[in-house]
mmCIF file with all atom_site columns, C-alpha atoms in Angstrom:
data_model
loop_
_atom_site.group_PDB
_atom_site.id
_atom_site.type_symbol
_atom_site.label_atom_id
_atom_site.label_alt_id
_atom_site.label_comp_id
_atom_site.label_asym_id
_atom_site.label_entity_id
_atom_site.label_seq_id
_atom_site.pdbx_PDB_ins_code
_atom_site.Cartn_x
_atom_site.Cartn_y
_atom_site.Cartn_z
_atom_site.occupancy
_atom_site.B_iso_or_equiv
_atom_site.pdbx_formal_charge
_atom_site.auth_seq_id
_atom_site.auth_comp_id
_atom_site.auth_asym_id
_atom_site.auth_atom_id
_atom_site.pdbx_PDB_model_num
ATOM 1   C CA . UNK A 1 1   ? 255.869 88.096  81.417  1.00 0.00 ? 1   UNK A CA 1
ATOM 2   C CA . UNK A 1 2   ? 254.044 86.848  78.386  1.00 0.00 ? 2   UNK A CA 1
ATOM 3   C CA . UNK A 1 3   ? 251.076 88.762  77.057  1.00 0.00 ? 3   UNK A CA 1
ATOM 4   C CA . UNK A 1 4   ? 247.805 86.930  76.926  1.00 0.00 ? 4   UNK A CA 1
ATOM 5   C CA . UNK A 1 5   ? 245.077 87.460  74.450  1.00 0.00 ? 5   UNK A CA 1
ATOM 6   C CA . UNK A 1 6   ? 241.624 87.214  75.859  1.00 0.00 ? 6   UNK A CA 1
ATOM 7   C CA . UNK A 1 7   ? 238.374 86.723  74.066  1.00 0.00 ? 7   UNK A CA 1
ATOM 8   C CA . UNK A 1 8   ? 236.270 88.409  76.675  1.00 0.00 ? 8   UNK A CA 1
ATOM 9   C CA . UNK A 1 9   ? 233.551 90.635  75.275  1.00 0.00 ? 9   UNK A CA 1
ATOM 10  C CA . UNK A 1 10  ? 234.136 94.373  75.388  1.00 0.00 ? 10  UNK A CA 1
ATOM 11  C CA . UNK A 1 11  ? 231.701 96.719  77.063  1.00 0.00 ? 11  UNK A CA 1
ATOM 12  C CA . UNK A 1 12  ? 229.424 98.460  74.597  1.00 0.00 ? 12  UNK A CA 1
ATOM 13  C CA . UNK A 1 13  ? 230.423 102.026 73.900  1.00 0.00 ? 13  UNK A CA 1
ATOM 14  C CA . UNK A 1 14  ? 228.251 105.024 73.197  1.00 0.00 ? 14  UNK A CA 1
ATOM 15  C CA . UNK A 1 15  ? 228.883 104.576 69.485  1.00 0.00 ? 15  UNK A CA 1
ATOM 16  C CA . UNK A 1 16  ? 227.082 101.220 69.624  1.00 0.00 ? 16  UNK A CA 1
ATOM 17  C CA . UNK A 1 17  ? 223.944 102.390 71.428  1.00 0.00 ? 17  UNK A CA 1
ATOM 18  C CA . UNK A 1 18  ? 221.187 104.013 69.410  1.00 0.00 ? 18  UNK A CA 1
ATOM 19  C CA . UNK A 1 19  ? 219.710 107.130 70.995  1.00 0.00 ? 19  UNK A CA 1
ATOM 20  C CA . UNK A 1 20  ? 216.183 106.576 72.291  1.00 0.00 ? 20  UNK A CA 1
ATOM 21  C CA . UNK A 1 21  ? 213.518 108.266 74.369  1.00 0.00 ? 21  UNK A CA 1
ATOM 22  C CA . UNK A 1 22  ? 214.373 106.104 77.384  1.00 0.00 ? 22  UNK A CA 1
ATOM 23  C CA . UNK A 1 23  ? 217.903 107.572 77.370  1.00 0.00 ? 23  UNK A CA 1
ATOM 24  C CA . UNK A 1 24  ? 216.565 111.105 76.982  1.00 0.00 ? 24  UNK A CA 1
ATOM 25  C CA . UNK A 1 25  ? 214.118 110.695 79.861  1.00 0.00 ? 25  UNK A CA 1
ATOM 26  C CA . UNK A 1 26  ? 216.858 109.328 82.090  1.00 0.00 ? 26  UNK A CA 1
ATOM 27  C CA . UNK A 1 27  ? 219.096 112.324 81.417  1.00 0.00 ? 27  UNK A CA 1
ATOM 28  C CA . UNK A 1 28  ? 216.212 114.786 81.760  1.00 0.00 ? 28  UNK A CA 1
ATOM 29  C CA . UNK A 1 29  ? 215.223 113.192 85.091  1.00 0.00 ? 29  UNK A CA 1
ATOM 30  C CA . UNK A 1 30  ? 218.687 113.789 86.511  1.00 0.00 ? 30  UNK A CA 1
ATOM 31  C CA . UNK A 1 31  ? 218.962 117.302 85.089  1.00 0.00 ? 31  UNK A CA 1
ATOM 32  C CA . UNK A 1 32  ? 215.548 118.285 86.444  1.00 0.00 ? 32  UNK A CA 1
ATOM 33  C CA . UNK A 1 33  ? 216.457 116.993 89.881  1.00 0.00 ? 33  UNK A CA 1
ATOM 34  C CA . UNK A 1 34  ? 219.550 119.192 89.885  1.00 0.00 ? 34  UNK A CA 1
ATOM 35  C CA . UNK A 1 35  ? 217.617 122.119 88.398  1.00 0.00 ? 35  UNK A CA 1
ATOM 36  C CA . UNK A 1 36  ? 214.869 121.943 90.996  1.00 0.00 ? 36  UNK A CA 1
ATOM 37  C CA . UNK A 1 37  ? 217.479 121.800 93.756  1.00 0.00 ? 37  UNK A CA 1
ATOM 38  C CA . UNK A 1 38  ? 219.508 124.722 92.402  1.00 0.00 ? 38  UNK A CA 1
ATOM 39  C CA . UNK A 1 39  ? 216.626 126.952 91.281  1.00 0.00 ? 39  UNK A CA 1
ATOM 40  C CA . UNK A 1 40  ? 213.457 125.741 92.988  1.00 0.00 ? 40  UNK A CA 1
ATOM 41  C CA . UNK A 1 41  ? 214.775 125.395 96.538  1.00 0.00 ? 41  UNK A CA 1
ATOM 42  C CA . UNK A 1 42  ? 216.308 128.905 96.761  1.00 0.00 ? 42  UNK A CA 1
ATOM 43  C CA . UNK A 1 43  ? 213.204 130.378 95.102  1.00 0.00 ? 43  UNK A CA 1
ATOM 44  C CA . UNK A 1 44  ? 210.945 128.614 97.610  1.00 0.00 ? 44  UNK A CA 1
ATOM 45  C CA . UNK A 1 45  ? 213.147 129.779 100.477 1.00 0.00 ? 45  UNK A CA 1
ATOM 46  C CA . UNK A 1 46  ? 213.070 133.348 99.180  1.00 0.00 ? 46  UNK A CA 1
ATOM 47  C CA . UNK A 1 47  ? 209.269 133.220 98.844  1.00 0.00 ? 47  UNK A CA 1
ATOM 48  C CA . UNK A 1 48  ? 208.814 131.835 102.369 1.00 0.00 ? 48  UNK A CA 1
ATOM 49  C CA . UNK A 1 49  ? 211.214 134.375 103.877 1.00 0.00 ? 49  UNK A CA 1
ATOM 50  C CA . UNK A 1 50  ? 209.464 137.215 102.028 1.00 0.00 ? 50  UNK A CA 1
ATOM 51  C CA . UNK A 1 51  ? 206.053 136.014 103.177 1.00 0.00 ? 51  UNK A CA 1
ATOM 52  C CA . UNK A 1 52  ? 207.246 135.758 106.766 1.00 0.00 ? 52  UNK A CA 1
ATOM 53  C CA . UNK A 1 53  ? 208.933 139.183 106.712 1.00 0.00 ? 53  UNK A CA 1
ATOM 54  C CA . UNK A 1 54  ? 205.849 141.241 106.007 1.00 0.00 ? 54  UNK A CA 1
ATOM 55  C CA . UNK A 1 55  ? 203.975 142.962 103.213 1.00 0.00 ? 55  UNK A CA 1
ATOM 56  C CA . UNK A 1 56  ? 206.817 145.197 102.029 1.00 0.00 ? 56  UNK A CA 1
ATOM 57  C CA . UNK A 1 57  ? 209.229 142.293 101.677 1.00 0.00 ? 57  UNK A CA 1
ATOM 58  C CA . UNK A 1 58  ? 206.620 140.129 99.966  1.00 0.00 ? 58  UNK A CA 1
ATOM 59  C CA . UNK A 1 59  ? 205.759 142.933 97.529  1.00 0.00 ? 59  UNK A CA 1
ATOM 60  C CA . UNK A 1 60  ? 209.432 143.311 96.589  1.00 0.00 ? 60  UNK A CA 1
ATOM 61  C CA . UNK A 1 61  ? 209.525 139.545 95.923  1.00 0.00 ? 61  UNK A CA 1
ATOM 62  C CA . UNK A 1 62  ? 206.438 139.846 93.715  1.00 0.00 ? 62  UNK A CA 1
ATOM 63  C CA . UNK A 1 63  ? 207.976 142.775 91.823  1.00 0.00 ? 63  UNK A CA 1
ATOM 64  C CA . UNK A 1 64  ? 210.610 140.397 90.427  1.00 0.00 ? 64  UNK A CA 1
ATOM 65  C CA . UNK A 1 65  ? 208.010 138.109 88.848  1.00 0.00 ? 65  UNK A CA 1
ATOM 66  C CA . UNK A 1 66  ? 204.907 140.196 88.085  1.00 0.00 ? 66  UNK A CA 1
ATOM 67  C CA . UNK A 1 67  ? 203.932 143.278 86.118  1.00 0.00 ? 67  UNK A CA 1
ATOM 68  C CA . UNK A 1 68  ? 202.140 146.318 87.515  1.00 0.00 ? 68  UNK A CA 1
ATOM 69  C CA . UNK A 1 69  ? 198.790 144.652 86.800  1.00 0.00 ? 69  UNK A CA 1
ATOM 70  C CA . UNK A 1 70  ? 199.734 141.565 88.823  1.00 0.00 ? 70  UNK A CA 1
ATOM 71  C CA . UNK A 1 71  ? 200.202 139.302 85.796  1.00 0.00 ? 71  UNK A CA 1
ATOM 72  C CA . UNK A 1 72  ? 203.367 137.265 85.499  1.00 0.00 ? 72  UNK A CA 1
ATOM 73  C CA . UNK A 1 73  ? 206.130 138.900 83.485  1.00 0.00 ? 73  UNK A CA 1
ATOM 74  C CA . UNK A 1 74  ? 208.436 136.872 81.236  1.00 0.00 ? 74  UNK A CA 1
ATOM 75  C CA . UNK A 1 75  ? 210.737 135.886 84.123  1.00 0.00 ? 75  UNK A CA 1
ATOM 76  C CA . UNK A 1 76  ? 207.738 134.827 86.173  1.00 0.00 ? 76  UNK A CA 1
ATOM 77  C CA . UNK A 1 77  ? 206.265 132.780 83.313  1.00 0.00 ? 77  UNK A CA 1
ATOM 78  C CA . UNK A 1 78  ? 209.524 131.017 82.527  1.00 0.00 ? 78  UNK A CA 1
ATOM 79  C CA . UNK A 1 79  ? 210.177 130.151 86.171  1.00 0.00 ? 79  UNK A CA 1
ATOM 80  C CA . UNK A 1 80  ? 206.597 129.220 87.039  1.00 0.00 ? 80  UNK A CA 1
ATOM 81  C CA . UNK A 1 81  ? 205.840 127.124 83.959  1.00 0.00 ? 81  UNK A CA 1
ATOM 82  C CA . UNK A 1 82  ? 209.351 125.683 83.858  1.00 0.00 ? 82  UNK A CA 1
ATOM 83  C CA . UNK A 1 83  ? 209.346 124.632 87.494  1.00 0.00 ? 83  UNK A CA 1
ATOM 84  C CA . UNK A 1 84  ? 205.837 123.195 87.307  1.00 0.00 ? 84  UNK A CA 1
ATOM 85  C CA . UNK A 1 85  ? 206.804 121.166 84.208  1.00 0.00 ? 85  UNK A CA 1
ATOM 86  C CA . UNK A 1 86  ? 210.022 120.074 85.939  1.00 0.00 ? 86  UNK A CA 1
ATOM 87  C CA . UNK A 1 87  ? 208.136 118.839 88.997  1.00 0.00 ? 87  UNK A CA 1
ATOM 88  C CA . UNK A 1 88  ? 205.559 116.993 86.901  1.00 0.00 ? 88  UNK A CA 1
ATOM 89  C CA . UNK A 1 89  ? 208.148 115.454 84.544  1.00 0.00 ? 89  UNK A CA 1
ATOM 90  C CA . UNK A 1 90  ? 210.273 114.358 87.504  1.00 0.00 ? 90  UNK A CA 1
ATOM 91  C CA . UNK A 1 91  ? 207.172 112.859 89.132  1.00 0.00 ? 91  UNK A CA 1
ATOM 92  C CA . UNK A 1 92  ? 206.090 111.033 85.952  1.00 0.00 ? 92  UNK A CA 1
ATOM 93  C CA . UNK A 1 93  ? 209.580 109.592 85.529  1.00 0.00 ? 93  UNK A CA 1
ATOM 94  C CA . UNK A 1 94  ? 209.546 108.556 89.175  1.00 0.00 ? 94  UNK A CA 1
ATOM 95  C CA . UNK A 1 95  ? 206.265 106.721 88.614  1.00 0.00 ? 95  UNK A CA 1
ATOM 96  C CA . UNK A 1 96  ? 207.810 105.046 85.553  1.00 0.00 ? 96  UNK A CA 1
ATOM 97  C CA . UNK A 1 97  ? 210.751 103.922 87.670  1.00 0.00 ? 97  UNK A CA 1
ATOM 98  C CA . UNK A 1 98  ? 208.362 102.618 90.309  1.00 0.00 ? 98  UNK A CA 1
ATOM 99  C CA . UNK A 1 99  ? 206.790 100.425 87.631  1.00 0.00 ? 99  UNK A CA 1
ATOM 100 C CA . UNK A 1 100 ? 210.238 99.349  86.446  1.00 0.00 ? 100 UNK A CA 1
ATOM 101 C CA . UNK A 1 101 ? 211.158 98.438  90.031  1.00 0.00 ? 101 UNK A CA 1
ATOM 102 C CA . UNK A 1 102 ? 208.376 95.870  90.022  1.00 0.00 ? 102 UNK A CA 1
ATOM 103 C CA . UNK A 1 103 ? 210.122 94.150  87.108  1.00 0.00 ? 103 UNK A CA 1
ATOM 104 C CA . UNK A 1 104 ? 207.613 95.248  84.497  1.00 0.00 ? 104 UNK A CA 1
ATOM 105 C CA . UNK A 1 105 ? 208.246 97.379  81.446  1.00 0.00 ? 105 UNK A CA 1
ATOM 106 C CA . UNK A 1 106 ? 211.786 96.337  80.588  1.00 0.00 ? 106 UNK A CA 1
ATOM 107 C CA . UNK A 1 107 ? 210.862 95.127  77.108  1.00 0.00 ? 107 UNK A CA 1
ATOM 108 C CA . UNK A 1 108 ? 212.411 97.609  74.696  1.00 0.00 ? 108 UNK A CA 1
ATOM 109 C CA . UNK A 1 109 ? 209.155 98.634  73.011  1.00 0.00 ? 109 UNK A CA 1
ATOM 110 C CA . UNK A 1 110 ? 207.317 99.058  76.312  1.00 0.00 ? 110 UNK A CA 1
ATOM 111 C CA . UNK A 1 111 ? 210.277 100.889 77.853  1.00 0.00 ? 111 UNK A CA 1
ATOM 112 C CA . UNK A 1 112 ? 210.372 103.399 74.999  1.00 0.00 ? 112 UNK A CA 1
ATOM 113 C CA . UNK A 1 113 ? 206.597 103.812 75.124  1.00 0.00 ? 113 UNK A CA 1
ATOM 114 C CA . UNK A 1 114 ? 206.751 104.440 78.871  1.00 0.00 ? 114 UNK A CA 1
ATOM 115 C CA . UNK A 1 115 ? 209.465 107.050 78.373  1.00 0.00 ? 115 UNK A CA 1
ATOM 116 C CA . UNK A 1 116 ? 207.411 108.838 75.718  1.00 0.00 ? 116 UNK A CA 1
ATOM 117 C CA . UNK A 1 117 ? 204.345 108.626 77.959  1.00 0.00 ? 117 UNK A CA 1
ATOM 118 C CA . UNK A 1 118 ? 206.168 110.490 80.743  1.00 0.00 ? 118 UNK A CA 1
ATOM 119 C CA . UNK A 1 119 ? 206.997 113.365 78.409  1.00 0.00 ? 119 UNK A CA 1
ATOM 120 C CA . UNK A 1 120 ? 203.468 113.559 76.995  1.00 0.00 ? 120 UNK A CA 1
ATOM 121 C CA . UNK A 1 121 ? 201.812 113.243 80.418  1.00 0.00 ? 121 UNK A CA 1
ATOM 122 C CA . UNK A 1 122 ? 203.978 115.906 82.064  1.00 0.00 ? 122 UNK A CA 1
ATOM 123 C CA . UNK A 1 123 ? 203.426 118.339 79.186  1.00 0.00 ? 123 UNK A CA 1
ATOM 124 C CA . UNK A 1 124 ? 199.653 117.773 79.190  1.00 0.00 ? 124 UNK A CA 1
ATOM 125 C CA . UNK A 1 125 ? 199.431 118.058 82.976  1.00 0.00 ? 125 UNK A CA 1
ATOM 126 C CA . UNK A 1 126 ? 201.429 121.294 82.896  1.00 0.00 ? 126 UNK A CA 1
ATOM 127 C CA . UNK A 1 127 ? 199.161 122.729 80.187  1.00 0.00 ? 127 UNK A CA 1
ATOM 128 C CA . UNK A 1 128 ? 196.039 121.666 82.109  1.00 0.00 ? 128 UNK A CA 1
ATOM 129 C CA . UNK A 1 129 ? 197.411 123.172 85.332  1.00 0.00 ? 129 UNK A CA 1
ATOM 130 C CA . UNK A 1 130 ? 198.156 126.544 83.730  1.00 0.00 ? 130 UNK A CA 1
ATOM 131 C CA . UNK A 1 131 ? 194.849 126.522 81.842  1.00 0.00 ? 131 UNK A CA 1
ATOM 132 C CA . UNK A 1 132 ? 193.088 125.995 85.166  1.00 0.00 ? 132 UNK A CA 1
ATOM 133 C CA . UNK A 1 133 ? 195.091 128.844 86.729  1.00 0.00 ? 133 UNK A CA 1
ATOM 134 C CA . UNK A 1 134 ? 194.161 131.118 83.810  1.00 0.00 ? 134 UNK A CA 1
ATOM 135 C CA . UNK A 1 135 ? 190.451 130.253 84.098  1.00 0.00 ? 135 UNK A CA 1
ATOM 136 C CA . UNK A 1 136 ? 190.290 130.644 87.876  1.00 0.00 ? 136 UNK A CA 1
ATOM 137 C CA . UNK A 1 137 ? 192.134 133.954 87.806  1.00 0.00 ? 137 UNK A CA 1
#
């Protein structure tokens, strides 16, 4: 059998692509989805079970995340702020994909701007949410 040489184009490899915010947001979106499933869902289940099991069970749940004064300890802050940012970033990226599904925003400049906007919006919304919590409390 004779070997043939083809002039078909090769698929681009990772060495050819330049790293951009649209790539970062795509990876973060997937990682946050997995993170919310692996951390958020069991935490929500634990909270609901503790709330349904009575005051003693709920207080032991709260002991993991709060100090004696009722303020969040470092574990509580990391989980609460991290999960709220994860939800908001995942939502902002979902809205971006909804826009992309309409066929808009595929131009490289607009795509990168949209990716950056998701990161800025989710960070600002998280800061505003926790500022509101701090003021109300």
